PDB file of C-alpha atoms and ligand atoms in Angstrom:
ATOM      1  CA  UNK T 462       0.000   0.000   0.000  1.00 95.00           C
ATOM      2  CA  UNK T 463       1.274   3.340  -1.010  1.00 97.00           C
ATOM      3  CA  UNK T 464       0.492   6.024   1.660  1.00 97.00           C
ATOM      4  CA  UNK T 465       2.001   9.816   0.080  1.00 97.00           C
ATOM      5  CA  UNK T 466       2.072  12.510   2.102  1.00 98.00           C
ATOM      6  CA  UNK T 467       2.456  16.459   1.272  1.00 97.00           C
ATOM      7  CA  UNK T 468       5.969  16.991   2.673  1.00 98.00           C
ATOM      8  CA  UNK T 469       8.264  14.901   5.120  1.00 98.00           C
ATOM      9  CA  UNK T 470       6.546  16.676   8.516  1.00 98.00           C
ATOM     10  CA  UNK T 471       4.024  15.003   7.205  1.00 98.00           C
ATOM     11  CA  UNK T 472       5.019  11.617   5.975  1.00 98.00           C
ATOM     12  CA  UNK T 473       6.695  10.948   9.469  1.00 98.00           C
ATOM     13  CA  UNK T 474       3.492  12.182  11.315  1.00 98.00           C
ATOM     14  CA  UNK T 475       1.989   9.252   9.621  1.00 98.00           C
ATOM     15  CA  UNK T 476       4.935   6.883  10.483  1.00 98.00           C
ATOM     16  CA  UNK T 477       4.555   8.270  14.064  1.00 98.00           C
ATOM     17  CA  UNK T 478       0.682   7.499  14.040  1.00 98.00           C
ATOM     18  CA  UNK T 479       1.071   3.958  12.628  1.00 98.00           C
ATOM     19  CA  UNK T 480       3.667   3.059  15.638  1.00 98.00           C
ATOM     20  CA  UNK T 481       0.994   4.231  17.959  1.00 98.00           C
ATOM     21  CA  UNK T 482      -1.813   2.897  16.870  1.00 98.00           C
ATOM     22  CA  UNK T 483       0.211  -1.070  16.405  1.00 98.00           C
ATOM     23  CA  UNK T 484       1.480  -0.378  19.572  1.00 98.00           C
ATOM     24  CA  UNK T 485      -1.629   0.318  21.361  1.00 98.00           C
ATOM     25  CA  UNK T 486      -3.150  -2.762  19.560  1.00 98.00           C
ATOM     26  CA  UNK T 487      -0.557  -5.320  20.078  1.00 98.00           C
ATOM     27  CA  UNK T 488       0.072  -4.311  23.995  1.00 98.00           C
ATOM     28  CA  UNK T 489      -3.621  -4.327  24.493  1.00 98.00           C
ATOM     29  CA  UNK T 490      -4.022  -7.713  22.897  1.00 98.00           C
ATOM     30  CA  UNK T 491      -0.941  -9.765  24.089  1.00 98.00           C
ATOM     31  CA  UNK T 492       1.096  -7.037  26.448  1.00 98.00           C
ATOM     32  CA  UNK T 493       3.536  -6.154  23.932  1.00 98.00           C
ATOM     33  CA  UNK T 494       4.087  -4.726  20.707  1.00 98.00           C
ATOM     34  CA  UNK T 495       8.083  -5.697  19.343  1.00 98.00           C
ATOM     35  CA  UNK T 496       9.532  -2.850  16.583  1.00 99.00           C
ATOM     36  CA  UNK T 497      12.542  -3.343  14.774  1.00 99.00           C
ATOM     37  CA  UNK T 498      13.647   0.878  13.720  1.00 98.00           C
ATOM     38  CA  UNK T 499      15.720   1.627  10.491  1.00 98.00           C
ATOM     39  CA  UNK T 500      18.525   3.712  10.483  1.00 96.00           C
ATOM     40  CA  UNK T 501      19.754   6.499   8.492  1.00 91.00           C
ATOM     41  CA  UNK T 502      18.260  10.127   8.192  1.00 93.00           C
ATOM     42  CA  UNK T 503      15.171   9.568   6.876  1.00 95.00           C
ATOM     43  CA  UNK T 504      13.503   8.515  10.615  1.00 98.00           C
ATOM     44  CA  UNK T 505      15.107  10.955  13.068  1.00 98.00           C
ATOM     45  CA  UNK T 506      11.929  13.351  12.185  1.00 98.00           C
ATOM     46  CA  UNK T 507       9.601  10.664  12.994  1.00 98.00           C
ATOM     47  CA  UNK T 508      11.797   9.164  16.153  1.00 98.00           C
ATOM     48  CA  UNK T 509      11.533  12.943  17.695  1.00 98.00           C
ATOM     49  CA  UNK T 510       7.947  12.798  17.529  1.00 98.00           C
ATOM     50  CA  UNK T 511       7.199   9.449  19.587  1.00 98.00           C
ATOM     51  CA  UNK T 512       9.368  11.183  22.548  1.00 98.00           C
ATOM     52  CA  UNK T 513       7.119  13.970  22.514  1.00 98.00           C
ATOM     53  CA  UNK T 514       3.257  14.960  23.010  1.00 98.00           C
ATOM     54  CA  UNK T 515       0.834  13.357  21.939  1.00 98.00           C
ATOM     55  CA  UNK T 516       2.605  10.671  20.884  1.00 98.00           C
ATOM     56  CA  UNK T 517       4.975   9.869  24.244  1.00 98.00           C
ATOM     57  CA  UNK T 518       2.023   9.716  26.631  1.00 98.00           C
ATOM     58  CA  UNK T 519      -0.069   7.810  24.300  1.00 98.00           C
ATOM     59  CA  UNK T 520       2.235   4.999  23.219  1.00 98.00           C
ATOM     60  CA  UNK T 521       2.112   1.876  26.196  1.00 98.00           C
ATOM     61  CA  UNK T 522       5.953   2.419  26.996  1.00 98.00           C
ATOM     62  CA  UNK T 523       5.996  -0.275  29.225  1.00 98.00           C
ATOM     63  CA  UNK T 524       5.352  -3.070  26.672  1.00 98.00           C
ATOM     64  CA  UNK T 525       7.210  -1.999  23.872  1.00 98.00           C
ATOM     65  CA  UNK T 526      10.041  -3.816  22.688  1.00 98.00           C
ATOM     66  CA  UNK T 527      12.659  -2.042  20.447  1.00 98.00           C
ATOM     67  CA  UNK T 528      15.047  -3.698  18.161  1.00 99.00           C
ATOM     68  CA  UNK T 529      16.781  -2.485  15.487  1.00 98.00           C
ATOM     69  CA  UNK T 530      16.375  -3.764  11.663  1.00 98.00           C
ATOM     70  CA  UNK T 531      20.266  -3.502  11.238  1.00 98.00           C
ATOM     71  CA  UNK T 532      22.902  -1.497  12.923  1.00 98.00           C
ATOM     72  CA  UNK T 533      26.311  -0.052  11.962  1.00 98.00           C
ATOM     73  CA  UNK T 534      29.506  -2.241  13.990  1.00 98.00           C
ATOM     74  CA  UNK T 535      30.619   0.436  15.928  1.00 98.00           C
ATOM     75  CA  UNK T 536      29.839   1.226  19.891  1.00 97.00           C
ATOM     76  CA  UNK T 537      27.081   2.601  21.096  1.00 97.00           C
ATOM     77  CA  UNK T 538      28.070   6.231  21.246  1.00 92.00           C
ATOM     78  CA  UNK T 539      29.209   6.411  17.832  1.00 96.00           C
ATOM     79  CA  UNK T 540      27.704   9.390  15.901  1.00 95.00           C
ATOM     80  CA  UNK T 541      27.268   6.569  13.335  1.00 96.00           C
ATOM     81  CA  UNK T 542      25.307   4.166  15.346  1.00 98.00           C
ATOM     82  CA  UNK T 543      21.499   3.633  14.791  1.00 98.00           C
ATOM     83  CA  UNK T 544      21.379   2.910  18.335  1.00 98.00           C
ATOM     84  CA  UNK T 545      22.784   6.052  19.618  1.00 98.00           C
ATOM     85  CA  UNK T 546      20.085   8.178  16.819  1.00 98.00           C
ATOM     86  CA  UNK T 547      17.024   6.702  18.675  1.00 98.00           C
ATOM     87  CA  UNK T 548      18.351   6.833  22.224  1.00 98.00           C
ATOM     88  CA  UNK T 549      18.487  10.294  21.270  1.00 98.00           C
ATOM     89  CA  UNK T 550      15.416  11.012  19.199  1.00 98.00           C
ATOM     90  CA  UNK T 551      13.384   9.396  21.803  1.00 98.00           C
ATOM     91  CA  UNK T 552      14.730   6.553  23.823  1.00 98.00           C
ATOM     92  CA  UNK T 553      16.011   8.555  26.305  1.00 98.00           C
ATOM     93  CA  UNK T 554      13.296  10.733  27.062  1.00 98.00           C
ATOM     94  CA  UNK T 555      10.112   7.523  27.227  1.00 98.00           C
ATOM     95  CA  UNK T 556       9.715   5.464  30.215  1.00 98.00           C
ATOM     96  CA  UNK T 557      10.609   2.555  28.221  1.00 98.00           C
ATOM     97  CA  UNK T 558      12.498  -0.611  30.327  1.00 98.00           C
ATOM     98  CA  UNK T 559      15.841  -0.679  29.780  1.00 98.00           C
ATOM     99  CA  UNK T 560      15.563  -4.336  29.250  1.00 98.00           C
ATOM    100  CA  UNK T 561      12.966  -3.729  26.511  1.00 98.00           C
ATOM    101  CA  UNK T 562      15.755  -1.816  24.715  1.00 98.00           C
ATOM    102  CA  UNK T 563      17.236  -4.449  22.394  1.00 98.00           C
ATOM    103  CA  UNK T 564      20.781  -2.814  20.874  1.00 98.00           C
ATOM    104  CA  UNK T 565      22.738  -4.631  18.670  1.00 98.00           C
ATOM    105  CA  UNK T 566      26.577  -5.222  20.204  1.00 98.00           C
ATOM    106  CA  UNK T 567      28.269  -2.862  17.184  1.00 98.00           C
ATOM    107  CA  UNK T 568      30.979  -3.175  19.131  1.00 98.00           C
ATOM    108  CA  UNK T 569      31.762  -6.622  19.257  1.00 98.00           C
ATOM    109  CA  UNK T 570      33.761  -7.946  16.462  1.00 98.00           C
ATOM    110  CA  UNK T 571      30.859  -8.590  13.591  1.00 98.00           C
ATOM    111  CA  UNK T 572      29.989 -12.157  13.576  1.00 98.00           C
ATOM    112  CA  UNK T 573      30.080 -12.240  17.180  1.00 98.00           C
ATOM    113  CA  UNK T 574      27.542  -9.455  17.501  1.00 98.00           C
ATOM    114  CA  UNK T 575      25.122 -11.068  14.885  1.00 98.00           C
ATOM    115  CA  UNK T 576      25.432 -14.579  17.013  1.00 98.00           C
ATOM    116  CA  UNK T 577      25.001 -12.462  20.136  1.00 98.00           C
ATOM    117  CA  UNK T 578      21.485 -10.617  18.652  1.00 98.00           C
ATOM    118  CA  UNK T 579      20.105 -14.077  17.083  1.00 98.00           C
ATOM    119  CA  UNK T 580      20.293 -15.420  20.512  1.00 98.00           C
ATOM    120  CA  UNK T 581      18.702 -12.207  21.899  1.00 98.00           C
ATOM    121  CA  UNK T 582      15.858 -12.817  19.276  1.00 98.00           C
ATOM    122  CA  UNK T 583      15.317 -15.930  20.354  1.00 98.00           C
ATOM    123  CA  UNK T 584      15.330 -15.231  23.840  1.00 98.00           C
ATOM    124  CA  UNK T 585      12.635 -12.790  23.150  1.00 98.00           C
ATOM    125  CA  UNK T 586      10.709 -14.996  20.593  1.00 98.00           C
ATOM    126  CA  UNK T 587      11.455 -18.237  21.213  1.00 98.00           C
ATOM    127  CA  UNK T 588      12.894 -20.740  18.418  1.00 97.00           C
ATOM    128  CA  UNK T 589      12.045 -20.365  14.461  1.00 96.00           C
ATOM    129  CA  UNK T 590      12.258 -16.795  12.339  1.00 97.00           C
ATOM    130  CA  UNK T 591      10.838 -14.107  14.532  1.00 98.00           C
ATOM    131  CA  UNK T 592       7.960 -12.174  13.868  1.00 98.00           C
ATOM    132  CA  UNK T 593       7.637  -8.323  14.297  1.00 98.00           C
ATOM    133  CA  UNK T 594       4.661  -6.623  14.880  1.00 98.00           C
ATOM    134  CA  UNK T 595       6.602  -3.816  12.931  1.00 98.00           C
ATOM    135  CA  UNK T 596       9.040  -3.559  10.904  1.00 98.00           C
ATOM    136  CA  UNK T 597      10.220  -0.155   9.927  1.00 98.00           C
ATOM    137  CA  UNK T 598      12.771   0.319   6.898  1.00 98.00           C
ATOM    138  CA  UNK T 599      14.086   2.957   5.071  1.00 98.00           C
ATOM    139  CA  UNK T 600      15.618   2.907   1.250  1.00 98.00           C
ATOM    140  CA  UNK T 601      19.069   3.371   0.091  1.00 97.00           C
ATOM    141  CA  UNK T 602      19.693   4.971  -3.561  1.00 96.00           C
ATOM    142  CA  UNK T 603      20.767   1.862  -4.140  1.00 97.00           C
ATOM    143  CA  UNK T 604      17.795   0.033  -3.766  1.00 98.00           C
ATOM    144  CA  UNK T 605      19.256  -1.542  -0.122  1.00 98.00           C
ATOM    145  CA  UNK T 606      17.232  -1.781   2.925  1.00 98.00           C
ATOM    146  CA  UNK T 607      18.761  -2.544   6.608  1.00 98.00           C
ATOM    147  CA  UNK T 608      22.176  -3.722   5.327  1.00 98.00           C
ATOM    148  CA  UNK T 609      21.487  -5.692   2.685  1.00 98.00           C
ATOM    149  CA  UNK T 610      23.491  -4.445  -0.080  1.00 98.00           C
ATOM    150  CA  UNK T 611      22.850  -5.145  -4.013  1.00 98.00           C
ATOM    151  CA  UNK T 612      24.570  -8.914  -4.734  1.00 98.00           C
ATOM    152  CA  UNK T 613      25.646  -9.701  -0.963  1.00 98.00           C
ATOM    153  CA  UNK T 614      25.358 -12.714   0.093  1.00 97.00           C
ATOM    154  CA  UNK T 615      23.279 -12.339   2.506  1.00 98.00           C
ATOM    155  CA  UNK T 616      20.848 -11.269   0.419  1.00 98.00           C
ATOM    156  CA  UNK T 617      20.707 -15.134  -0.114  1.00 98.00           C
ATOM    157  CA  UNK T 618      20.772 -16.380   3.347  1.00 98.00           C
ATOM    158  CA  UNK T 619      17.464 -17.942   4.690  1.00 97.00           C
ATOM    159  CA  UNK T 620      18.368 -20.138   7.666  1.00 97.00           C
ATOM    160  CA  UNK T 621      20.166 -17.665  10.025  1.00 98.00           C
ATOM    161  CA  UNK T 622      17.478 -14.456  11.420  1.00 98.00           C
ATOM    162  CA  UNK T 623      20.624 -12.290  11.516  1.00 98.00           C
ATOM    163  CA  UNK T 624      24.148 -11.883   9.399  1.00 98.00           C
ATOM    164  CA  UNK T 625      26.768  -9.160   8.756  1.00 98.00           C
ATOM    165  CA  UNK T 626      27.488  -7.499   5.680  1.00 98.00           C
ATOM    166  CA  UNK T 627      30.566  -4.407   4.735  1.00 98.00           C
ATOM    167  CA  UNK T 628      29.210  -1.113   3.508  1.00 96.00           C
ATOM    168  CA  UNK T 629      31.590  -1.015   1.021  1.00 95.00           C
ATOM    169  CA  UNK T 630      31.731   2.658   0.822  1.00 94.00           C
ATOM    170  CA  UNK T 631      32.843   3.043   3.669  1.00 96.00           C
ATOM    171  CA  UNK T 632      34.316  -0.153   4.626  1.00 97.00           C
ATOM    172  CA  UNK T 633      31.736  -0.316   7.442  1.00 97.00           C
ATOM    173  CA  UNK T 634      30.635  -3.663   9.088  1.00 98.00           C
ATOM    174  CA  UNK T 635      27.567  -3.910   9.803  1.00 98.00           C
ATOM    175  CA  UNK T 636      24.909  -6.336  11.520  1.00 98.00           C
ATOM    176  CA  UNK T 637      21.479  -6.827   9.818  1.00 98.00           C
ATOM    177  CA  UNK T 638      18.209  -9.126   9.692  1.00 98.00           C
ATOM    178  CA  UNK T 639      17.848 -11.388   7.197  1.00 98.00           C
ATOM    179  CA  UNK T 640      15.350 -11.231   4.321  1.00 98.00           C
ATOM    180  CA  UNK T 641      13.187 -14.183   5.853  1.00 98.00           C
ATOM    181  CA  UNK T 642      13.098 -12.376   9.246  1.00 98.00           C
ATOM    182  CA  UNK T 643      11.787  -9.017   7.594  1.00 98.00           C
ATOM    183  CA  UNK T 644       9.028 -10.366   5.449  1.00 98.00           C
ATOM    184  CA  UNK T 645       7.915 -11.929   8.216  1.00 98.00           C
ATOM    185  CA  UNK T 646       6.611  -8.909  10.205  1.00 98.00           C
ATOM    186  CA  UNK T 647       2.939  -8.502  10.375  1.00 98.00           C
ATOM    187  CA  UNK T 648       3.401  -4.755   9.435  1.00 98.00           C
ATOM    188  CA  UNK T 649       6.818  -3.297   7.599  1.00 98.00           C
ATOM    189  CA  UNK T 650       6.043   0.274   6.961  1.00 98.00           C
ATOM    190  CA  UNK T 651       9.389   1.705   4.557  1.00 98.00           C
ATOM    191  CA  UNK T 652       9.630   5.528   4.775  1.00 98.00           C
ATOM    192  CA  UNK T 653      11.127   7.456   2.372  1.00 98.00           C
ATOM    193  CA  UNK T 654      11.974  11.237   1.677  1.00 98.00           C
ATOM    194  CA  UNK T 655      11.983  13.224  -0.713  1.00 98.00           C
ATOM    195  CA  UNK T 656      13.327  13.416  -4.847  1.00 98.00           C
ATOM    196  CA  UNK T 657      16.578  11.579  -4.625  1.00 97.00           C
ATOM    197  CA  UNK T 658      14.802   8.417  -3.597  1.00 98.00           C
ATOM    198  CA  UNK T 659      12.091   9.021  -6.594  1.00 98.00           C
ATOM    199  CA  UNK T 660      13.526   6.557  -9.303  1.00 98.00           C
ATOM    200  CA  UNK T 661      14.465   4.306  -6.346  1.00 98.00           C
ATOM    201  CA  UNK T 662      11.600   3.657  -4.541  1.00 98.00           C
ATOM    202  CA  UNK T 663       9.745   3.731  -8.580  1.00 97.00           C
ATOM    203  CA  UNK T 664      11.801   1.038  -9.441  1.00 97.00           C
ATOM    204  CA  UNK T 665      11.395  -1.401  -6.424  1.00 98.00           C
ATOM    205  CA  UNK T 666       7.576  -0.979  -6.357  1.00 97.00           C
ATOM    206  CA  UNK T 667       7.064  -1.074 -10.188  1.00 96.00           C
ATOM    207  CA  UNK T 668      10.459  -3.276 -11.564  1.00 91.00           C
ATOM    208  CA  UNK T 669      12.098  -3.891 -13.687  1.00 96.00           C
ATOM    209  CA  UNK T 670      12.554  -7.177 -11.259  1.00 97.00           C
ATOM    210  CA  UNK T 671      16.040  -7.919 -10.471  1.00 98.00           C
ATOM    211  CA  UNK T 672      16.281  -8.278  -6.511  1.00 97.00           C
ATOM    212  CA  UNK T 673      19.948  -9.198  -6.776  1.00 97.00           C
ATOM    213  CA  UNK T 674      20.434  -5.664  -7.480  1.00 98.00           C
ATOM    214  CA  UNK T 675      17.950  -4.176  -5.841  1.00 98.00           C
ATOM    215  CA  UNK T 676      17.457  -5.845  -2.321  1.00 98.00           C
ATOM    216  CA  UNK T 677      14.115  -3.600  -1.560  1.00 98.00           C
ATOM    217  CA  UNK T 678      12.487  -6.156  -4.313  1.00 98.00           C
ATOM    218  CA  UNK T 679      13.129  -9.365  -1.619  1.00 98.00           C
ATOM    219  CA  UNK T 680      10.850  -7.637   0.692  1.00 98.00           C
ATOM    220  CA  UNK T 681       7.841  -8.722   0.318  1.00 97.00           C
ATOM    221  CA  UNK T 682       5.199  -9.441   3.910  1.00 97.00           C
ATOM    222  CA  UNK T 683       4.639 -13.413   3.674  1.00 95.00           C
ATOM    223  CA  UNK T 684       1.445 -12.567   5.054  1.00 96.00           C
ATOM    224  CA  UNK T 685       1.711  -9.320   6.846  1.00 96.00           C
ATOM    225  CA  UNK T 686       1.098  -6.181   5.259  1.00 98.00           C
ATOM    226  CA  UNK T 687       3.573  -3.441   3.399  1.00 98.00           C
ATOM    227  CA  UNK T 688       3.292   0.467   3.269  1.00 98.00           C
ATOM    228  CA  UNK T 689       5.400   2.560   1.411  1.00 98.00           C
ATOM    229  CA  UNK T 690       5.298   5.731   4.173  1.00 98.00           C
ATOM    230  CA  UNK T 691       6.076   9.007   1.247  1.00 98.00           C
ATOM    231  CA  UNK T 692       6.308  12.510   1.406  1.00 98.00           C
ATOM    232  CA  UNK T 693       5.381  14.025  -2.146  1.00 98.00           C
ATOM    233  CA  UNK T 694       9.036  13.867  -4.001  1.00 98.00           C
ATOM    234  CA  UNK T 695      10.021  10.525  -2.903  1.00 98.00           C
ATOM    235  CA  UNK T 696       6.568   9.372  -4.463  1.00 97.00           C
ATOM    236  CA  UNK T 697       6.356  11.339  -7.896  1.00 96.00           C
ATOM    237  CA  UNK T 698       4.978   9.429 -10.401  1.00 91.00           C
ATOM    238  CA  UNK T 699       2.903   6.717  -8.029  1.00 92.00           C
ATOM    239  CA  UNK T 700      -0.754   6.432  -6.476  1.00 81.00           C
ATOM    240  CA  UNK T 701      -1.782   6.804  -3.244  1.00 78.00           C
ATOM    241  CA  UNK T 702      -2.958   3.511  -2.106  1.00 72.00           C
ATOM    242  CA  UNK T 703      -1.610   1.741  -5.554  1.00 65.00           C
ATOM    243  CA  UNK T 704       0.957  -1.850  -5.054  1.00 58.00           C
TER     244      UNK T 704
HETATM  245  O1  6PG B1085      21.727   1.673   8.768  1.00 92.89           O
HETATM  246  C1  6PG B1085      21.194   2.280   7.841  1.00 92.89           C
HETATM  247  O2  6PG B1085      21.726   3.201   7.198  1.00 92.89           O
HETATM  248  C2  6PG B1085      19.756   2.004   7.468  1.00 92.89           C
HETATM  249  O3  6PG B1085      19.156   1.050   8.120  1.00 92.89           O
HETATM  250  C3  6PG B1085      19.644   1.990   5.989  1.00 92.89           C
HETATM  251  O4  6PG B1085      19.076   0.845   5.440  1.00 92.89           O
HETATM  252  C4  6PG B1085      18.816   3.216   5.641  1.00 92.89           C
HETATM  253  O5  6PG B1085      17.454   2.958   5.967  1.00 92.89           O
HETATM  254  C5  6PG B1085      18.938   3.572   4.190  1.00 92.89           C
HETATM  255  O6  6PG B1085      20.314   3.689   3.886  1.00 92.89           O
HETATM  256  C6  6PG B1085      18.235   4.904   3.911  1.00 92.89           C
HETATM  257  O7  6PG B1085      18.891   5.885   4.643  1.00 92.89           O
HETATM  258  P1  6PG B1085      18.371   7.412   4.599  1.00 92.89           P
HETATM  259  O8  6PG B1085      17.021   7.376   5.192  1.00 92.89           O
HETATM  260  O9  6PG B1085      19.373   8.154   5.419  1.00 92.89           O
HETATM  261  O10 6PG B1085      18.363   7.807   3.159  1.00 92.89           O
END
């Protein structure tokens, strides 16, 4: 489902609304309501809002379970760390449980961090993939989503629920989910901002198919739902509510 919005206030109102609102549902149906946040710029807007009115007073802190989709290998206080970008959007200032906070050990040597945060998973879950009641993601330019880049291997990988992957740009480590983990979230709302991720987020809705290349084409909901969260530019040329 493709939800546009007039400008990127906007857009991460709605993304700000739809954590609520599956929050409030899942917490009043089982007592908790598990998130796994995107990283990035695209969020931070959206982050700042659920630690502030209305949103911080009406979101049931207490059950919510935060996890992160992928996360860059570097400590927590890094100025690069996903980790660090929520804590300060809004982890710090909810009266979220600690323990609820699930971070991903960037600074652990890769592998061992992505062993360390399948075993938190399944701590949390139990055995099998792990289902989120949200998923949020956010698109590179290069069609990738979380870390998984165009032609990684792990791109491939469907028996582990979380890997490691370099940002070769930057020759960045980094831990992520795995494809099977994401489209298995009963919601996974992508947001994206404005022109530059036009052509992008055109191409991984509307093909030409070639996943390999462009991750954002792996994610598809195996039976959960998918909204494409857009502020005007970053949806030029699609319709509101279109596949
Ligand atoms: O760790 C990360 O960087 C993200 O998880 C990554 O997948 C991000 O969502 C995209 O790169 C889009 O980033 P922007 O929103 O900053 O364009």
């Amino acid at each position: 489902m493709i939800d546009i919005h007039p400008d990127a206030e906007a857009a991460s109102r709605a993304g700000a609304e739809r954590f609520r609102d599956l929050a409030r549902a899942a917490v009043g149906a089982s007592g908790r309501f598990t998130v796994a946040l995107s990283g990035g710029t695209a969020p931070e807007r959206m982050y700042r809002m659920l630690g502030e009115e209305p949103f911080r007073s009406a979101i049931p802190w207490e059950g919510v379970h935060v996890f992160w989709g992928d996360d860059r290998c570097v400590p927590p206080g890094h100025p690069r760390s996903n980790y660090a970008m929520a804590d300060r959007a809004f982890l710090r200032s909810v009266p979220i449980p600690p323990a609820n906070v699930h971070r991903m050990r960037g600074e652990l040597p890769p592998e061992e961090g992505a062993l360390r945060y399948a075993a938190e998973l399944e701590s949390v879950f139990g055995p099998g993939t792990p289902r989120f009641d949200l998923m949020h993601l956010g698109i590179g330019p290069d069609g990738h989503t979380a870390s998984l880049f165009p032609f990684d291997e792990l791109l491939r990988d469907r028996d582990r629920t979380v890997g490691t992957a370099l940002f070769r740009e930057l020759g960045e480590w980094r831990i992520s989910l795995t494809v099977p983990v994401i489209n298995a979230a009963r919601v996974i709302d992508v947001l994206a901002i404005g022109a530059g991720k036009a052509d992008i987020v055109r191409t991984a809705i509307r093909g030409p198919l070639d996943p390999f290349r462009i991750p954002m084409q792996l994610i598809r909901p195996t039976d959960g739902e998918m909204i494409w969260t857009l502020d005007e530019p970053a949806g030029a040329g699609l319709e509101v509510g279109g596949r």
